[in-house]
Coordinates of C-alpha atoms and ligand atoms in Angstrom, one line a residue:
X1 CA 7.0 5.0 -29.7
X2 CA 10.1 2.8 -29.7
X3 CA 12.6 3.2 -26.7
X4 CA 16.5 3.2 -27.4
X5 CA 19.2 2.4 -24.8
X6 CA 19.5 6.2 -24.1
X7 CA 16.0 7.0 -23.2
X8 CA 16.7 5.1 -19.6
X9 CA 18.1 5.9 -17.0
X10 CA 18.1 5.7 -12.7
X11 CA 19.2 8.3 -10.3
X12 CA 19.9 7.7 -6.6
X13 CA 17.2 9.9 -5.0
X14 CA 15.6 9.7 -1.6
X15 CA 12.1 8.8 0.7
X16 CA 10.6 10.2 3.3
X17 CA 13.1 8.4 6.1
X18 CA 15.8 9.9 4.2
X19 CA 17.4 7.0 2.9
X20 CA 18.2 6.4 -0.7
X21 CA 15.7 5.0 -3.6
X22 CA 15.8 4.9 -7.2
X23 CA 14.3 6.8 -9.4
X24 CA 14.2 5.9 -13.4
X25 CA 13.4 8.7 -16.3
X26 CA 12.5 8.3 -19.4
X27 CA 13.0 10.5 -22.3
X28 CA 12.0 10.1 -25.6
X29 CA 11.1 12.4 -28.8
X30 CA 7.8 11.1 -30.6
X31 CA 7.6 11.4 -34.3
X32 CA 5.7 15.3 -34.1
X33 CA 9.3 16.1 -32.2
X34 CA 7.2 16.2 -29.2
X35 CA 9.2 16.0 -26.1
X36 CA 8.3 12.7 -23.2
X37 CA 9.6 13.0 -20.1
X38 CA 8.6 10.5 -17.4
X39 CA 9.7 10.1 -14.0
X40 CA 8.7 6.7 -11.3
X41 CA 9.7 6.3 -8.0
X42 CA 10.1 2.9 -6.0
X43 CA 8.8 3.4 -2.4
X44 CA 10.7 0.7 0.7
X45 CA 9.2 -1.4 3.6
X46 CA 10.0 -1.4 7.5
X47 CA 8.1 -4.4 8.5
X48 CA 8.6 -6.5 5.1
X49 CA 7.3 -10.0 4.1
X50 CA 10.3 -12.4 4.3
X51 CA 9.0 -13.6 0.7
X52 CA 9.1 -10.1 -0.9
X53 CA 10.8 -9.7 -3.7
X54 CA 14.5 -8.4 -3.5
X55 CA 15.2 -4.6 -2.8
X56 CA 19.0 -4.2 -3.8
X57 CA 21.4 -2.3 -1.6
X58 CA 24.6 -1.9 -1.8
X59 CA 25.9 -2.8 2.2
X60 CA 28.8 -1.3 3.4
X61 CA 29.3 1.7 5.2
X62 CA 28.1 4.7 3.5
X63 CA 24.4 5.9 3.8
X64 CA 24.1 3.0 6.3
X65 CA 24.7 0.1 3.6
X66 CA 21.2 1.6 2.0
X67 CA 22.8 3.3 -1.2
X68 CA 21.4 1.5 -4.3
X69 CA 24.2 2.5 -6.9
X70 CA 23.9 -1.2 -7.9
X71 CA 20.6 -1.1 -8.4
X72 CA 20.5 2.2 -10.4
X73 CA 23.7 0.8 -12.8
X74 CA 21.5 -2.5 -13.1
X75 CA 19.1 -0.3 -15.3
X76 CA 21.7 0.3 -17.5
X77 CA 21.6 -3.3 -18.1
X78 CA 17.8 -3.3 -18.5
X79 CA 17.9 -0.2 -20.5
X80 CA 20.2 -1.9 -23.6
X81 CA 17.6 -5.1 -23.5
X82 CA 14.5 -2.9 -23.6
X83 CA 15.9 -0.8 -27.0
X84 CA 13.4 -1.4 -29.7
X85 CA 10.5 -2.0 -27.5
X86 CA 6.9 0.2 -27.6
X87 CA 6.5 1.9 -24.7
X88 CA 2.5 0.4 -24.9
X89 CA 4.2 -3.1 -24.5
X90 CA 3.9 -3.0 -21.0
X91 CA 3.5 -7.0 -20.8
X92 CA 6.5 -7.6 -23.0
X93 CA 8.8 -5.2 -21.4
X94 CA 7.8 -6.7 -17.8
X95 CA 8.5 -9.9 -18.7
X96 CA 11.9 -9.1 -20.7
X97 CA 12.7 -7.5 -17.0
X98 CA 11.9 -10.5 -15.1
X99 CA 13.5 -13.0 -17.8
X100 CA 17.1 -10.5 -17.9
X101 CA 17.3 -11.3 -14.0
X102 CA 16.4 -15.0 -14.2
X103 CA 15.8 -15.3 -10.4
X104 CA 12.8 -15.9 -8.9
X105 CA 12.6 -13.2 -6.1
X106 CA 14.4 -10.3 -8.7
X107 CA 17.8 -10.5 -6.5
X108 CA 19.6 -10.6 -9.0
X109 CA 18.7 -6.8 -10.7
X110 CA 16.9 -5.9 -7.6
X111 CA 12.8 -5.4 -7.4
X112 CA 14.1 -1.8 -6.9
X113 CA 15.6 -1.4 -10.2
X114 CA 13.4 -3.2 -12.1
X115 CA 10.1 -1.8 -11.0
X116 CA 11.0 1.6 -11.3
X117 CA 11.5 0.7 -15.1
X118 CA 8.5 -1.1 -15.3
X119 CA 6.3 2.7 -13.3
X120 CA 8.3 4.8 -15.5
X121 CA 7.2 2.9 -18.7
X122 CA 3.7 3.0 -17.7
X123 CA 3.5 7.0 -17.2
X124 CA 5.4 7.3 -20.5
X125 CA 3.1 5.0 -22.6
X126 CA 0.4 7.7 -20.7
X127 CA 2.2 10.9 -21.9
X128 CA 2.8 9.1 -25.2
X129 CA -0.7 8.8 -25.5
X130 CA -1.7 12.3 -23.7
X131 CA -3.9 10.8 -21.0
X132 CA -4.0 10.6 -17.2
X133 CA -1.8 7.7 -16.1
X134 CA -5.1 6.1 -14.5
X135 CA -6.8 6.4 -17.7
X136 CA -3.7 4.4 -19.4
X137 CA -3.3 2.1 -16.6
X138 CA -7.8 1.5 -17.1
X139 CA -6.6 0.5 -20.4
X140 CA -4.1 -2.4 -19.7
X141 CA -5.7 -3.9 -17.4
X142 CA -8.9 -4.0 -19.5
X143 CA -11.6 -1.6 -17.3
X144 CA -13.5 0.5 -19.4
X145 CA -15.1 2.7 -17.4
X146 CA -12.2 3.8 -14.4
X147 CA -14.5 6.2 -12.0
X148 CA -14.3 4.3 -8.5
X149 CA -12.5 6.3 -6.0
X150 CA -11.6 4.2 -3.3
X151 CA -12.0 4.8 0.0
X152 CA -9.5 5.4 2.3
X153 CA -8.0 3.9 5.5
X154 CA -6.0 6.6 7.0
X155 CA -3.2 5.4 9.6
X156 CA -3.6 8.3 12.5
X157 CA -1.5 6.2 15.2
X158 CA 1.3 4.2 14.3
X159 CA 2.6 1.8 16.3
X160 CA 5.4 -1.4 15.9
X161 CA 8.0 -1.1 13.0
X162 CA 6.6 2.6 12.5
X163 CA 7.1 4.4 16.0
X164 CA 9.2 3.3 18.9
X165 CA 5.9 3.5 21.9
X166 CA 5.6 -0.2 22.7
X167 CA 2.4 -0.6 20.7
X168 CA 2.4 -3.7 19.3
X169 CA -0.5 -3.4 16.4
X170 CA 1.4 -1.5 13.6
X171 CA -0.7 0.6 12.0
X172 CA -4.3 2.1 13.8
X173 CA -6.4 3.9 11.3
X174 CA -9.9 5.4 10.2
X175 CA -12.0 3.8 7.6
X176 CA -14.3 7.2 5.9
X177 CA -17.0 5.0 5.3
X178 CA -19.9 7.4 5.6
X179 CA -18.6 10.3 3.3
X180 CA -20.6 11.2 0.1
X181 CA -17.3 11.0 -1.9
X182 CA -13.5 11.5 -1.6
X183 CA -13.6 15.4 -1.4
X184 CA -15.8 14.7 1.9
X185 CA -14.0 11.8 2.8
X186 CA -10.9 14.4 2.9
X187 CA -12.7 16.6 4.9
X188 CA -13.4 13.9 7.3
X189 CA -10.8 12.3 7.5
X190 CA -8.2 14.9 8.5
X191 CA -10.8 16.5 10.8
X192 CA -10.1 13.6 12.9
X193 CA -6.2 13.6 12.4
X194 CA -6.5 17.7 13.3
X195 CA -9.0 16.6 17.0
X196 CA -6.7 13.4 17.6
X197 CA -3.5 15.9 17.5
X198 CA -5.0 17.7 20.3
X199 CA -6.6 15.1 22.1
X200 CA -3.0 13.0 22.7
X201 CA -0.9 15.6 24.9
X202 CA 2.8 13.4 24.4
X203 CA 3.1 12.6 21.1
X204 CA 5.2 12.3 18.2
X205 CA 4.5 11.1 14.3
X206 CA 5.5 7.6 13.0
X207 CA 6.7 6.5 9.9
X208 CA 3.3 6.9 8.1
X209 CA 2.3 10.5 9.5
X210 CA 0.1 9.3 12.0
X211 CA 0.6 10.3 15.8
X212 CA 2.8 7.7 18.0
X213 CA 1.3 8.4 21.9
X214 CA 3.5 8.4 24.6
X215 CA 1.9 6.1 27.0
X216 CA 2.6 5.6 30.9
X217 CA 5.7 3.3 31.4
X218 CA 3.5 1.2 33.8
X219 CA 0.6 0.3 30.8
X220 CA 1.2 -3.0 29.4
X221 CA 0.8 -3.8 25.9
X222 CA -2.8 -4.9 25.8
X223 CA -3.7 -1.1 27.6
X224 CA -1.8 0.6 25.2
X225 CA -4.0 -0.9 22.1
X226 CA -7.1 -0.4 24.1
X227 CA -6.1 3.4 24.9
X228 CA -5.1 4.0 21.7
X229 CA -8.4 2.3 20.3
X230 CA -10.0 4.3 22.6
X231 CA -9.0 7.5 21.5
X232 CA -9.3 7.4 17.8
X233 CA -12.9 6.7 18.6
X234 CA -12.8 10.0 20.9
X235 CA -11.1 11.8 17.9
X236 CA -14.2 10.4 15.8
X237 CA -16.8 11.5 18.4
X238 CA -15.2 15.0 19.2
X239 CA -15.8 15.7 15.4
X240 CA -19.3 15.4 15.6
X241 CA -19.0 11.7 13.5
X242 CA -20.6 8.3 14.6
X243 CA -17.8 6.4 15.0
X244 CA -19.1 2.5 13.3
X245 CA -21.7 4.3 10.9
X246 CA -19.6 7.8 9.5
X247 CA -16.4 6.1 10.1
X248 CA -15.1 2.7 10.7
X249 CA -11.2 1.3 11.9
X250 CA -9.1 -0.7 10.5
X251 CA -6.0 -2.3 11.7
X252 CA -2.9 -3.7 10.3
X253 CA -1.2 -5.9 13.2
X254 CA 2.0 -6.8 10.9
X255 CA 1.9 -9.2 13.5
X256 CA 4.6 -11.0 12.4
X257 CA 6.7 -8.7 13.7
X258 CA 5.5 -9.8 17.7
X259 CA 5.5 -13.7 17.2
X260 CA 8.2 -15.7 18.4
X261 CA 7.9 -19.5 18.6
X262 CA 4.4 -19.9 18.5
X263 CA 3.9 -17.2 20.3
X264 CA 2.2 -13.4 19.7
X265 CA 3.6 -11.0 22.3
X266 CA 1.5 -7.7 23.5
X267 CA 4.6 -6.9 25.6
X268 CA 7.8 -9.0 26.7
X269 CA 5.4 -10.2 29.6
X270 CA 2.4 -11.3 27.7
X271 CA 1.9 -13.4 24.8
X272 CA -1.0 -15.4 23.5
X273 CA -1.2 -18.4 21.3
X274 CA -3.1 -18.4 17.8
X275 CA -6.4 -19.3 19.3
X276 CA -5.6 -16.5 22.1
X277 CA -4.9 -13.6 19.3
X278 CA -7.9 -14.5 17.8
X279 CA -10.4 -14.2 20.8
X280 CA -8.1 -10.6 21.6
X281 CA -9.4 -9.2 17.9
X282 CA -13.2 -10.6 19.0
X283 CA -12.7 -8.7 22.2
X284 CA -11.7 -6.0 20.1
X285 CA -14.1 -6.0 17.3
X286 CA -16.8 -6.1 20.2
X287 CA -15.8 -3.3 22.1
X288 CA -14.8 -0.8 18.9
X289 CA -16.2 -0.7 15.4
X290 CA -12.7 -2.4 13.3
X291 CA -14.4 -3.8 10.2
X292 CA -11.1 -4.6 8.7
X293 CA -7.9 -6.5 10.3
X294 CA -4.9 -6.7 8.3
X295 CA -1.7 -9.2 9.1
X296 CA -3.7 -10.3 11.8
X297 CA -1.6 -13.0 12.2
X298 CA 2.2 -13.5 11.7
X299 CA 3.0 -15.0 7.7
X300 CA 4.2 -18.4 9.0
X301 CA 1.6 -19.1 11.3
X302 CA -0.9 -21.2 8.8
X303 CA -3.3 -22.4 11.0
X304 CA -3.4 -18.9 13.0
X305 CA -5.0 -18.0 9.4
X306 CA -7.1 -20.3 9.1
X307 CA -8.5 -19.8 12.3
X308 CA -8.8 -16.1 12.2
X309 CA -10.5 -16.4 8.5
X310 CA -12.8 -18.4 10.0
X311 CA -13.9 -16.4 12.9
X312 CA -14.7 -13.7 10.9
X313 CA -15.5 -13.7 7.5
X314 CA -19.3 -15.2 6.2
X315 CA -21.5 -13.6 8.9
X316 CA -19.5 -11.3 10.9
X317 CA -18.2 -9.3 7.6
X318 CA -14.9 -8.6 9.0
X319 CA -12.4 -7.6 5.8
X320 CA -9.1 -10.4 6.7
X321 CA -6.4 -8.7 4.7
X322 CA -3.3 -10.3 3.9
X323 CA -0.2 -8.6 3.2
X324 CA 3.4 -10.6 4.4
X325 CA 1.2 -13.4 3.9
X326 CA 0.4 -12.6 0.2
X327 CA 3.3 -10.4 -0.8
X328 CA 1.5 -9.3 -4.0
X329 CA 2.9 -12.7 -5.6
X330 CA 0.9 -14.1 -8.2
X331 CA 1.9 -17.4 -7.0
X332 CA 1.9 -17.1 -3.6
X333 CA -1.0 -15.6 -3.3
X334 CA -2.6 -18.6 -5.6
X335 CA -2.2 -21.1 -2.4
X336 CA -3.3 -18.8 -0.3
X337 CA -6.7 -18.4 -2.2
X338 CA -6.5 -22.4 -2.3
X339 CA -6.1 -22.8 1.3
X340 CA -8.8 -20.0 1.9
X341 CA -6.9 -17.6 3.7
X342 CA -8.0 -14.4 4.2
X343 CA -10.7 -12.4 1.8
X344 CA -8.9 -9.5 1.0
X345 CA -5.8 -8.7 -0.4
X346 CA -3.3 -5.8 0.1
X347 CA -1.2 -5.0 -2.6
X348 CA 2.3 -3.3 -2.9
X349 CA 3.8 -2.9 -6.6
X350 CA 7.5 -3.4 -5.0
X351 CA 6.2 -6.5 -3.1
X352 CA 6.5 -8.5 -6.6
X353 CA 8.8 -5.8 -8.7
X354 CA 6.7 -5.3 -12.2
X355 CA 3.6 -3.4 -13.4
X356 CA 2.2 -6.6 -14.9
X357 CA 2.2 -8.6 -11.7
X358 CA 0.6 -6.0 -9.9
X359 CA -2.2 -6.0 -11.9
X360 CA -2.4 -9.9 -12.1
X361 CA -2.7 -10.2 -8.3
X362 CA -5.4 -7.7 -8.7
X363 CA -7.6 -9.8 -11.4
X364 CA -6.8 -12.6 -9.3
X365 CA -8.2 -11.2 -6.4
X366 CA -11.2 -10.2 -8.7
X367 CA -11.7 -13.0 -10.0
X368 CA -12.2 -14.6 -6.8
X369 CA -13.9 -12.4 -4.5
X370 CA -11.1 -11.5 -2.5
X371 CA -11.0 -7.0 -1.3
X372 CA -8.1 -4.9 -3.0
X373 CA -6.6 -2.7 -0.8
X374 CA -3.8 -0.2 -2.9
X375 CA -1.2 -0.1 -0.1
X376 CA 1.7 2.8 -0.4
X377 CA 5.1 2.0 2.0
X378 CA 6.3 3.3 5.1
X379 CA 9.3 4.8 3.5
X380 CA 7.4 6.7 0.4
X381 CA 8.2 9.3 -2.3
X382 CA 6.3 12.1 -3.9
X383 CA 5.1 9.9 -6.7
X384 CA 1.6 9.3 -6.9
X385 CA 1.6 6.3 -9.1
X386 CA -0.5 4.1 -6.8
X387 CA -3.3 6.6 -6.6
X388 CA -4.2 6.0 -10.4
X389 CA -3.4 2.5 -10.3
X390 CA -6.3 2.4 -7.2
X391 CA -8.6 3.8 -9.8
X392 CA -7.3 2.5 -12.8
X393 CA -7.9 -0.9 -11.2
X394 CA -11.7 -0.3 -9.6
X395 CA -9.7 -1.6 -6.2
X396 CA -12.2 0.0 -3.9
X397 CA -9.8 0.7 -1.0
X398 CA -6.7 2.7 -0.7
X399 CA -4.1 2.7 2.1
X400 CA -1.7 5.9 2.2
X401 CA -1.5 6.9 5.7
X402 CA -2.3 9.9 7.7
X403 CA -3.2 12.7 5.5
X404 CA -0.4 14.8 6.7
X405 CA 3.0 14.9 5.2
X406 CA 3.6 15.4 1.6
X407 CA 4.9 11.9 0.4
X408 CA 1.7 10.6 1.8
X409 CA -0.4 13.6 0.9
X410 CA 0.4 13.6 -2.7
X411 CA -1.2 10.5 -3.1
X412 CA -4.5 12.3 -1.6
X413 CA -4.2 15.4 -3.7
X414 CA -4.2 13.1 -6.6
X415 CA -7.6 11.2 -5.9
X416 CA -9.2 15.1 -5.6
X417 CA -7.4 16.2 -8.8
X418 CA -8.7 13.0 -10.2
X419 CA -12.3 13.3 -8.8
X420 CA -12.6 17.0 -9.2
X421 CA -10.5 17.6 -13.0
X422 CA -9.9 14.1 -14.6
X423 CA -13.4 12.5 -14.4
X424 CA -15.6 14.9 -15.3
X425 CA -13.3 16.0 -18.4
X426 CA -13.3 12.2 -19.3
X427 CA -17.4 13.2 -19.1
X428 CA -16.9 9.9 -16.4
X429 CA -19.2 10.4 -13.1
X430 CA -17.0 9.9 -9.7
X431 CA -18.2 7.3 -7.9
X432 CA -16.7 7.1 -4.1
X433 CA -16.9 3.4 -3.0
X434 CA -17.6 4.2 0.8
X435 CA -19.1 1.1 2.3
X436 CA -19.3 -0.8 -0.7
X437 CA -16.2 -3.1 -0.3
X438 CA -17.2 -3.8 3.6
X439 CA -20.2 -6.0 3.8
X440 CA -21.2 -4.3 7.7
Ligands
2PG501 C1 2.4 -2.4 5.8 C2 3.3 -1.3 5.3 C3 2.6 0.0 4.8 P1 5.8 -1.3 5.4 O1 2.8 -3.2 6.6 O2 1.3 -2.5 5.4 O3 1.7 0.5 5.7 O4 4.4 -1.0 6.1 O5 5.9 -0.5 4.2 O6 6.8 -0.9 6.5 O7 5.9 -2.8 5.1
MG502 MG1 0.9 -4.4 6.4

């Protein structure tokens, strides 16, 4: 099924903080006059990696200089290059993309534009071909038998970019470990979020759905992570779950966001150098069961890196994700796995701007032992494209935020749709990856 110029074309829509984002449809009649409509969605960043690549805005005054008319007439531009192409050409349409804007970080289309080009392709080569988008998505990137369900780290207290509470560590959340499969890791998991709402009196929601606590004005910022810790393990006990053996946590610092010269700071009083920050997580991982730290350590801070990956990965089986560091960048992420940074890698379709990175950052990481963890953003949209491309991929992990609130929600609905309906009318047997990616 070829696609013409018409068949294309981006609206300005919106995400879940209510600024705009683009969404591309395609439509296209197959040779049965059968009618294809597909839709894709880009998701944006808060705390972005300065090596991301380009999300096109159009400045100015209206809608906050966020509007992304250029970006949306930019696939227009696409749109006339991509006329005659299959929509199965995934590869060749991705790379047309990235050769049309002929820069290296996509500034000159914008990531925005083109990736939601390169989504929308994908679910129409699916419809094309009348299968789930994870079983299509299985297919390009060569796994023949697409029945992991990941398991999910669920951000229930948001902190840095996400909330405004002076916690430092970004993103708190629970790691469903111990459930049987995804329907009980659902179960579990927003048991906890329901206990935890109760348990903080003051509280609002971040960015990501989970709860932002109001702490006392006089707690600094090293009480505020060990409260917080502190209380998702209360959340996990109250439940009736062990917290370390049902369920695990995880942390994304983002800590570039709270380094300045050299520096990481808990507060504007306290800061700690690299080798400081990495005896804080051992405190940490000593006093609360974290299996899994991601950003640990701000992007530019090499040797912080190095020094963190070695503290904890071998023997103490602590997951080292990198995300600012890696920015799902094939390239990028090459010298990272040369330099032996980190053993995990998170990764974000709009980090790099095409389908066909994505998935090569993912065979990379594969191919050398490094974790997948699917990551969603902080400002998302109701499209669950990352949830098939989680199991599509075998990536073991997926990262979607509280289960609460429908742009993060969706993505959870689709795992059960895809555990409970897909699978079993594939005649493919669910497997829930639980503990399997953590080596604890
Ligand atoms: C992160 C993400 C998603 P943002 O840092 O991992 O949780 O946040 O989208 O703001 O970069
Ligand atoms: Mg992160």
């Amino acid at each position: 099924m070829r696609l013409t110029p018409e068949a294309i074309t981006a609206y300005q829509r919106f995400d879940s903080r209510g600024r705009p984002t683009v969404m591309t449809r395609i439509e296209l009649t197959d040779n049965n006059g059968r009618r294809i409509t597909a839709n894709a969605f880009v998701p944006s960043g808060a705390s972005k990696g300065s090596r991301e690549a380009l999300e096109l805005r159009d400045g100015g005054r209206t809608y906050h200089g966020l509007g992304v008319s250029k970006a949306v007439k930019n696939v227009s531009e696409i749109a006339q290059v991509l006329a005659g192409f299959t929509v199965t050409d995934q590869e060749a349409i991705d790379q047309r993309m990235i050769d049309l804007d002929g820069t290296e970080n996509k500034s000159r289309l914008g990531a925005n534009a083109i990736l939601s080009v390169s989504l929308a392709v994908a679910r129409a080569a699916a419809e094309y071909q009348q299968v789930p988008l994870f079983n299509y998505l299985a297919e390009l990137y060569h796994e023949p038998n697409p029945n992991l369900l990941p398991t999910p780290l669920m951000n229930l207290i948001n902190g840095g970019a996400h909330a405004d509470n002076g916690l430092v560590l970004q993103e708190l959340m629970i790691v469903l470990v111990g459930a049987a499969n995804f329907t009980e890791a659902m179960k579990m998991g927003t048991e906890v979020y329901g206990t935890l709402g109760k348990a903080i009196k003051a509280s609002g929601v971040g960015d990501e759905g989970g709860y932002s606590p109001i702490f006392q004005p006089s707690a600094n910022g090293r009480e505020r992570i060990y409260n917080s810790l502190a209380l998702l393990v209360k959340a996990i006990e109250l439940s009736d779950y062990k917290a370390g053996k049902d369920i695990a946590i995880a942390l994304d610092s983002a800590a570039s966001e709270f380094y300045q010269d050299g520096r990481y700071y808990l507060d504007s009083k306290t800061s700690l150098d690299s080798a400081g920050m990495v005896e804080f997580y051992r405190e940490l991982i000593r006093e609360f069961p974290v299996i899994s730290i991601e950003d640990g350590m701000a992007e530019g801070d090499e040797a912080g890196w190095k020094a963190l990956t070695n503290g904890f990965v071998g023997g103490r089986g602590i997951q080292i994700v990198g995300d600012d560091l890696f920015v799902t960048n094939p390239l990028i992420f090459q010298r990272g796995i040369e330099r032996g940074l980190a053993n995990a890698v998170l990764v974000k379709p709009n980090q790099i701007g095409t389908l066909s990175e994505t998935l090569k950052v993912i065979r990379m990481a594969k191919a050398h032992g490094y974790n997948v963890v699917i990551s969603h953003r902080s400002g998302e949209t109701e499209d669950p494209f990352i949830a098939h491309l989680a199991v599509a991929t075998d990536a073991g992990q997926i990262k979607t935020g509280a289960p609460a609130r429908s742009e993060r929600v969706v993505k959870y609905n689709e795992f059960l749709d895809i555990e409970q309906i897909h699978l079993p009318r594939l005649e493919l047997t669910p497997y829930y990856a639980g503990r399997l990616p953590f080596k604890v």
